[in-house]
Coordinates of C-alpha atoms in Angstrom, one line a residue:
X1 CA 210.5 168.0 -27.9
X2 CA 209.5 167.1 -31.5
X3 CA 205.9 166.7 -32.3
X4 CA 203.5 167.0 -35.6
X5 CA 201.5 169.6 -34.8
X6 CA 198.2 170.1 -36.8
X7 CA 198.2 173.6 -37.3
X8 CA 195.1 173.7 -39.1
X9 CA 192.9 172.0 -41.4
X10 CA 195.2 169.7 -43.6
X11 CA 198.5 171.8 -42.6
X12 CA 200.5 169.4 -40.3
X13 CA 203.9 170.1 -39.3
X14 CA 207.0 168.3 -37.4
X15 CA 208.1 170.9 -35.2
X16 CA 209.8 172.0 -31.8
X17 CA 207.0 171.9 -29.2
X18 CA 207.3 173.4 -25.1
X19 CA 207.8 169.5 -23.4
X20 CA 204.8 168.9 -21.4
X21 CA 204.7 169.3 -17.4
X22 CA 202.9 166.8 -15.2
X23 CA 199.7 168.9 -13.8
X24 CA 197.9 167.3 -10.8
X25 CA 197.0 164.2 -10.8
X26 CA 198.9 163.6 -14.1
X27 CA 202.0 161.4 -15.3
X28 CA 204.2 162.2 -18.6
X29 CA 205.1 159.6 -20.7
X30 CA 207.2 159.2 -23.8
X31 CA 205.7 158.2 -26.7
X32 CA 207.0 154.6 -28.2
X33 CA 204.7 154.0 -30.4
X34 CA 201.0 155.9 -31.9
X35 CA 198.3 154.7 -34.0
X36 CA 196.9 156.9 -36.8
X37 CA 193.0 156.1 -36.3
X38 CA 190.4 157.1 -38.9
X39 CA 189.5 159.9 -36.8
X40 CA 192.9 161.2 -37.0
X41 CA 192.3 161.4 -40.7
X42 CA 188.7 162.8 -40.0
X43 CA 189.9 165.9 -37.7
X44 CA 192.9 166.4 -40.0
X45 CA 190.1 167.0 -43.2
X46 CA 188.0 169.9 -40.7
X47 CA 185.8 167.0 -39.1
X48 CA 185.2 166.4 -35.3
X49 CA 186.2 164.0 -33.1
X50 CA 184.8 162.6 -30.2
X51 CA 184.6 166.3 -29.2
X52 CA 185.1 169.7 -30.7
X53 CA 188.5 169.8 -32.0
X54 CA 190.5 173.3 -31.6
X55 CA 193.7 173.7 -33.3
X56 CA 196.9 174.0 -33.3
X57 CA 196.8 170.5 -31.5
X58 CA 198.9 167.6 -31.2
X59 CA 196.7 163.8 -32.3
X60 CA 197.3 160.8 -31.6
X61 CA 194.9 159.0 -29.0
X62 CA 196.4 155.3 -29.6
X63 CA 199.5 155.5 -27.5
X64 CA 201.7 153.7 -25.7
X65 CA 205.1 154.6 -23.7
X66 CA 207.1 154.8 -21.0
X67 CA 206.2 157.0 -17.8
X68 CA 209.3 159.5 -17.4
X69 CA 207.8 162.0 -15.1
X70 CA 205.2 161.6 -11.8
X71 CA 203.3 164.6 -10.6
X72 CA 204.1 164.5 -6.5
X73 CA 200.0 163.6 -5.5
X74 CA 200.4 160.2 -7.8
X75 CA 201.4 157.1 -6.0
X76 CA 200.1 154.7 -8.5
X77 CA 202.4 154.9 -11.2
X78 CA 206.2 155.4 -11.3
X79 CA 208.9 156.5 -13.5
X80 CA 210.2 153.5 -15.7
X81 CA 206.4 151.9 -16.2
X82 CA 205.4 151.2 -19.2
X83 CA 201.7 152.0 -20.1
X84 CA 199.2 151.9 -22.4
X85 CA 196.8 155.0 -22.3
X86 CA 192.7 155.0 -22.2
X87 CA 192.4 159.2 -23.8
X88 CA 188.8 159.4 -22.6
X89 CA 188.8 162.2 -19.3
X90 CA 185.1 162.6 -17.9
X91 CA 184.2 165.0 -16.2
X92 CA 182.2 163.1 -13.5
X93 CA 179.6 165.2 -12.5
X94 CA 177.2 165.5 -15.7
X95 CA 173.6 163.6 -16.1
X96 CA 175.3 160.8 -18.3
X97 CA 178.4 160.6 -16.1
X98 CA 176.1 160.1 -13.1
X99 CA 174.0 157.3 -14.7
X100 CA 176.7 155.4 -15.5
X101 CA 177.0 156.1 -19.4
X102 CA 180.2 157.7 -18.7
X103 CA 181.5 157.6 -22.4
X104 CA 178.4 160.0 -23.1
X105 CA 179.4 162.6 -20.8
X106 CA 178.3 166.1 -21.8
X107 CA 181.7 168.0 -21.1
X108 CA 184.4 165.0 -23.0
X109 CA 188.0 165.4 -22.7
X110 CA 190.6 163.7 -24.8
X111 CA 193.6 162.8 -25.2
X112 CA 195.0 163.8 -29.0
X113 CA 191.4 165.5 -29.6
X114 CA 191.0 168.3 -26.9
X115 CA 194.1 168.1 -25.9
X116 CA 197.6 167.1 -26.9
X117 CA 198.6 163.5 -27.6
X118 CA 201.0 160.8 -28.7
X119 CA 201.9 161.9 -32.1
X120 CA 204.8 163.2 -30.3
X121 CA 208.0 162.7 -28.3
X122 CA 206.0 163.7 -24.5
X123 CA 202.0 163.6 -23.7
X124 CA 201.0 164.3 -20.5
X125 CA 197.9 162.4 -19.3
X126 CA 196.3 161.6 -16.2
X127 CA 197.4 158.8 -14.4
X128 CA 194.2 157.4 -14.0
X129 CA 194.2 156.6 -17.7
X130 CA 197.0 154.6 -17.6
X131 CA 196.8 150.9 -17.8
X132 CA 200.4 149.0 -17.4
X133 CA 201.4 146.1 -19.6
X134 CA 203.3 143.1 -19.4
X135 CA 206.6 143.0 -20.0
X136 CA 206.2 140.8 -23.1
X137 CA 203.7 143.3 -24.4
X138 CA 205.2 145.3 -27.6
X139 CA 204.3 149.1 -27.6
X140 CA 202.9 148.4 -30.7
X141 CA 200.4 146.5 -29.8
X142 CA 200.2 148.5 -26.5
X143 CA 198.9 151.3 -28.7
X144 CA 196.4 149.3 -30.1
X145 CA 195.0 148.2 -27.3
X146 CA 192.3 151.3 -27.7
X147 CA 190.8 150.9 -31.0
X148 CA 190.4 147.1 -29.5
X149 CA 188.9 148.4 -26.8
X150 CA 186.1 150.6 -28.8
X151 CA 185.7 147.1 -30.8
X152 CA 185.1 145.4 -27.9
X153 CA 182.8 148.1 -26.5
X154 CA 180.5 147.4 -29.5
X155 CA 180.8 143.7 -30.0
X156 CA 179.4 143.5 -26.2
X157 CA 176.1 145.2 -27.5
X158 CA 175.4 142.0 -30.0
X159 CA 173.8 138.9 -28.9
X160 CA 175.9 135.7 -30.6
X161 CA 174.6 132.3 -31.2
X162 CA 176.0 129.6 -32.5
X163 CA 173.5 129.0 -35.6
X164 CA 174.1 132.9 -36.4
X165 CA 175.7 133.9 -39.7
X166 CA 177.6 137.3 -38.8
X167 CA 177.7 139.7 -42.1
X168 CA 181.2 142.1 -41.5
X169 CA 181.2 144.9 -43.9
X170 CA 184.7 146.4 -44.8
X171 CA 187.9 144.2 -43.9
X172 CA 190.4 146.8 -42.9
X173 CA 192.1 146.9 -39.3
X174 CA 188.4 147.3 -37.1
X175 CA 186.6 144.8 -39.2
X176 CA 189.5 142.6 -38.9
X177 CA 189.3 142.9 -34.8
X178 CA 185.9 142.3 -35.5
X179 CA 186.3 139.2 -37.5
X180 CA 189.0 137.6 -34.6
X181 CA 186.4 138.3 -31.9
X182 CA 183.4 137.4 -33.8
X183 CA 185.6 134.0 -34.8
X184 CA 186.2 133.4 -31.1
X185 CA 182.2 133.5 -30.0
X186 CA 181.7 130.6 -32.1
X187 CA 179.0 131.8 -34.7
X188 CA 177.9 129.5 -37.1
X189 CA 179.6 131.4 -40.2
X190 CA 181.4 134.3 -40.9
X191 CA 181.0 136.7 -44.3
X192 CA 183.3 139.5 -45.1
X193 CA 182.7 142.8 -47.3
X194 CA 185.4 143.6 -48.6
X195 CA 186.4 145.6 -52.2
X196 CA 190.2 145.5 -52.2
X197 CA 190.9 142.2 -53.2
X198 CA 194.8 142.1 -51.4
X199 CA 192.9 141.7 -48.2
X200 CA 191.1 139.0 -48.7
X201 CA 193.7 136.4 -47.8
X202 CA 194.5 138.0 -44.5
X203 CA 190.9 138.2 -43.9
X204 CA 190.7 134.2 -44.4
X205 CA 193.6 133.3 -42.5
X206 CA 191.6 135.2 -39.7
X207 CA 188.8 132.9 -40.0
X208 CA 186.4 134.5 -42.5
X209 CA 184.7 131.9 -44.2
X210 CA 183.8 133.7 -47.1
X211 CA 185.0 137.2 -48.1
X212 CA 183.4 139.0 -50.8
X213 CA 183.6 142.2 -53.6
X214 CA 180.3 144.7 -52.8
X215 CA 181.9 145.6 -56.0
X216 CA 180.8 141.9 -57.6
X217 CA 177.5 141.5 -59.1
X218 CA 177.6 137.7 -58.5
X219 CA 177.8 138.4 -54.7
X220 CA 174.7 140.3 -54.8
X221 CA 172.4 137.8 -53.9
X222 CA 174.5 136.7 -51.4
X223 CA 174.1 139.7 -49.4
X224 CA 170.9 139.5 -50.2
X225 CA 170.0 136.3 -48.4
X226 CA 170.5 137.9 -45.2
X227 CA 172.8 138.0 -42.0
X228 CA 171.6 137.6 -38.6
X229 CA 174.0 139.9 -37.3
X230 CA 175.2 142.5 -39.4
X231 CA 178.8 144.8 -38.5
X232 CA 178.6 147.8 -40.7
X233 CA 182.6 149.4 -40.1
X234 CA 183.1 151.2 -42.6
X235 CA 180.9 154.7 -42.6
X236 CA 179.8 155.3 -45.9
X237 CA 176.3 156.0 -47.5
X238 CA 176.5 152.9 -49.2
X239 CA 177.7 150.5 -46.7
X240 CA 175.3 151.4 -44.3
X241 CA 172.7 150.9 -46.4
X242 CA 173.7 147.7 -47.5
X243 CA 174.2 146.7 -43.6
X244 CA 170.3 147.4 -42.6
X245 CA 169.4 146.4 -46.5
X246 CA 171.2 142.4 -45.8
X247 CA 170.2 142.0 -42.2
X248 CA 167.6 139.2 -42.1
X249 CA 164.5 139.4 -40.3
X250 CA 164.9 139.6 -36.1
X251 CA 168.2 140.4 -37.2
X252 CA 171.2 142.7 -34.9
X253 CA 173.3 145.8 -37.3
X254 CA 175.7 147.5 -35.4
X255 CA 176.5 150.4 -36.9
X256 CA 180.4 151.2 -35.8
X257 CA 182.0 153.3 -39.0
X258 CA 182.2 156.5 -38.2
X259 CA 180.4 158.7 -40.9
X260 CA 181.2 162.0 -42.1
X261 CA 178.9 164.0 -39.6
X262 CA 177.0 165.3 -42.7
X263 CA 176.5 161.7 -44.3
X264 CA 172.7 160.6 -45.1
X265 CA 171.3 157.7 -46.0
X266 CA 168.2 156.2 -47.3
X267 CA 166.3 153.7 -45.7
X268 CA 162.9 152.6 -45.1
X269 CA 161.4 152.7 -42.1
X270 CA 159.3 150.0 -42.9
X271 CA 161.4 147.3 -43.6
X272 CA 162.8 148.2 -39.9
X273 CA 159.7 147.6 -38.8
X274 CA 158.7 144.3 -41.2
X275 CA 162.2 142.7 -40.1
X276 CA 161.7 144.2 -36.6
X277 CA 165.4 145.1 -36.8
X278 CA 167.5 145.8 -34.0
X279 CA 169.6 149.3 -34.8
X280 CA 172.5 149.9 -32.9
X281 CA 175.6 152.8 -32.6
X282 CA 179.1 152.4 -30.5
X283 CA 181.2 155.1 -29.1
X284 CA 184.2 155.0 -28.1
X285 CA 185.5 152.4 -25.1
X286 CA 184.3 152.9 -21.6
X287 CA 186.7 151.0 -19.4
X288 CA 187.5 148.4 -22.2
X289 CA 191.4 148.3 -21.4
X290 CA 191.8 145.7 -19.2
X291 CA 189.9 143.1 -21.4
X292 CA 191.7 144.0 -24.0
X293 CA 195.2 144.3 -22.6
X294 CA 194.2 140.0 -21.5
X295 CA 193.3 139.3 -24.9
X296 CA 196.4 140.4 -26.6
X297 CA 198.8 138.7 -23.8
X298 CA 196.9 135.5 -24.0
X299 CA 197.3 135.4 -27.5
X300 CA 193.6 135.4 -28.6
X301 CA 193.6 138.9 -30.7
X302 CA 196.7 139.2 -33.1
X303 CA 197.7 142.9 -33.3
X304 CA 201.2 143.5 -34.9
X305 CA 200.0 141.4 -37.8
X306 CA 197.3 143.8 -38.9
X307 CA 200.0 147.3 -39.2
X308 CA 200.3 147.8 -42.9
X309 CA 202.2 151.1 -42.3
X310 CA 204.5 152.0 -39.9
X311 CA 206.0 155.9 -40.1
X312 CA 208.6 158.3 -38.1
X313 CA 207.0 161.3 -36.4
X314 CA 209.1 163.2 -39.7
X315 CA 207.2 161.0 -42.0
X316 CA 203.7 161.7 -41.1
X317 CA 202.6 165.1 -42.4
X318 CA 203.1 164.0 -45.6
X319 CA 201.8 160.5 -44.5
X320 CA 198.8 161.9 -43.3
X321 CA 198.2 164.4 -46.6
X322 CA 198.7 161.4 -48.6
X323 CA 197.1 158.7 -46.2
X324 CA 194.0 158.0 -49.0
X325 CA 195.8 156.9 -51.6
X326 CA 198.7 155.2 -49.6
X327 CA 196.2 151.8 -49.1
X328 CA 196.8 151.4 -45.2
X329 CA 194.5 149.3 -43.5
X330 CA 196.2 150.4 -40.1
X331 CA 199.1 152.8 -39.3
X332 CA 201.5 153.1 -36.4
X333 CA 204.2 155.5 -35.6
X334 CA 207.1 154.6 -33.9
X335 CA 209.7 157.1 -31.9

């Protein structure tokens, strides 16, 4: 089969690749579409992912596909089903796993991090992970369905009211999620961060009712008024700072960008304490799939709409060398 194999840090490569083998317990599927996630982008520059990353490796943990191959102890899944794919394996037994904080489990799996994924013809992945999809489901937005589902793990952490005003910093594809579900719990008003100014209209026709330039100094005391709720998605020094910096007193920041792992950032400690702010992280998407996969087929999150890129598995080394200065706000691969 053909797959882009990360060879090593920044050296990606569309190559001949052994076609995987169902193992026990496991299902193979062929790839329709992938997602190219921010952490793609962060593995492919040396950084982790939601575990340790070893190469040569195959990405790709948004995917979608058809099942073409059933290992003989699976009786849930059959060949011809089309699935979307949850890439989180736990291992079951460890303090977290036990406790019920499964996406915190000491010995992580995943798909297209410690193991091979979808940015290839074949991926072999449990069967468990496997969620079917409606027929009327595209495998586009079948392979979106986990980045929603991390969204929706971290919107769940927030406490909505209707008089709040919600503060979403950065308006690519996960602050645009954010903005559809954040639209959808009926908060008072909505305020968008956003530098790149061809954005903005998207991110109003999605119900942002004001979208702003950080990079403005008239919007300055705007942010400075304060949020209730603030959605920092963006993972910079800066933006975080600004996200704990505009949230009002008694106020909610969820911090959901994922940060360089050796990003700092200034803050001070008392103003956490003066505001008596409310601090939160998200990882990944424990069990998140079904939700999601009900809120795309009822037509209450818009996927396909938010792909700014789409690329062939031959495309993508050099899509994902160049992928900073290409101005995606989300990419997909289709085979």
């Amino acid at each position: 089969m053909k797959a882009a194999v990360l060879q090593e840090q920044e050296q990606m490569a569309c190559t001949e690749h052994p076609n995987p083998q169902p193992g026990t317990g496991e299902v193979v599927i062929r790839v329709r579409s992938c997602g190219i996630c921010g952490t793609d982008q962060h593995i492919y520059h040396g950084h982790p992912g939601s575990a340790e990353v070893h190469t040569p490796i195959v990405l790709g943990h948004e995917l979608a596909g058809v099942v073409v191959a059933v290992s003989d102890d699976v009786d849930t899944l059959a060949a011809g089903d089309r699935v979307t794919v949850d890439p989180n394996i736990y291992c079951g037994s460890c303090e977290y796993c036990r406790s019920g904080k499964l996406h915190l489990c000491d010995r992580l799996q995943a798909i297209g991090v410690t193991r091979d994924g979808g940015m290839a013809e074949l991926c072999a992945v449990p069967a468990a992970n496997c969620y079917r999809i409606p027929d009327r489901m595209s495998f586009e937005e079948a392979a979106l369905i986990e980045p929603l589902g991390c969204v929706l793990h971290g919107f769940r952490k927030l406490a909505i009211g209707p008089r709040d005003h919600i503060l979403i910093i950065g308006g690519g594809f996960i602050g645009q999620l954010f903005l559809q579900l954040v639209r959808a719990s009926g908060a008072s008003r909505i305020t968008v961060s956003e530098p790149a100014a061809f954005k903005h209209d998207k991110l109003r026709e999605l119900g942002a009712d004001e979208v702003l330039s950080p990079l403005d100094p008239d919007a300055a005391g705007k942010f400075a008024s304060g949020a209730d709720i603030v959605i920092e998605c963006v993972g910079r020094k800066d933006s975080v700072e600004m996200a704990v910096g505009a949230a009002r007193k008694g106020g909610q920041v969820l911090l959901f960008g994922v940060a360089s792992p050796d990003t700092e950032i200034h803050i001070r400690p008392y103003d956490v304490f003066a505001k008596e702010l409310r601090i939160m992280g998200s990882f990944i998407n424990p069990f998140t799939h079904l939700e999601a996969i009900a809120l795309v087929s009822q037509g209450r999150i818009s996927l396909e709409p938010l792909i700014s890129h789409r690329f062939t598995l031959e495309e993508l080394p050099q899509a994902m060398r160049d992928y900073p200065n290409l101005g995606v706000s989300k990419g997909i691969i289709n085979l």
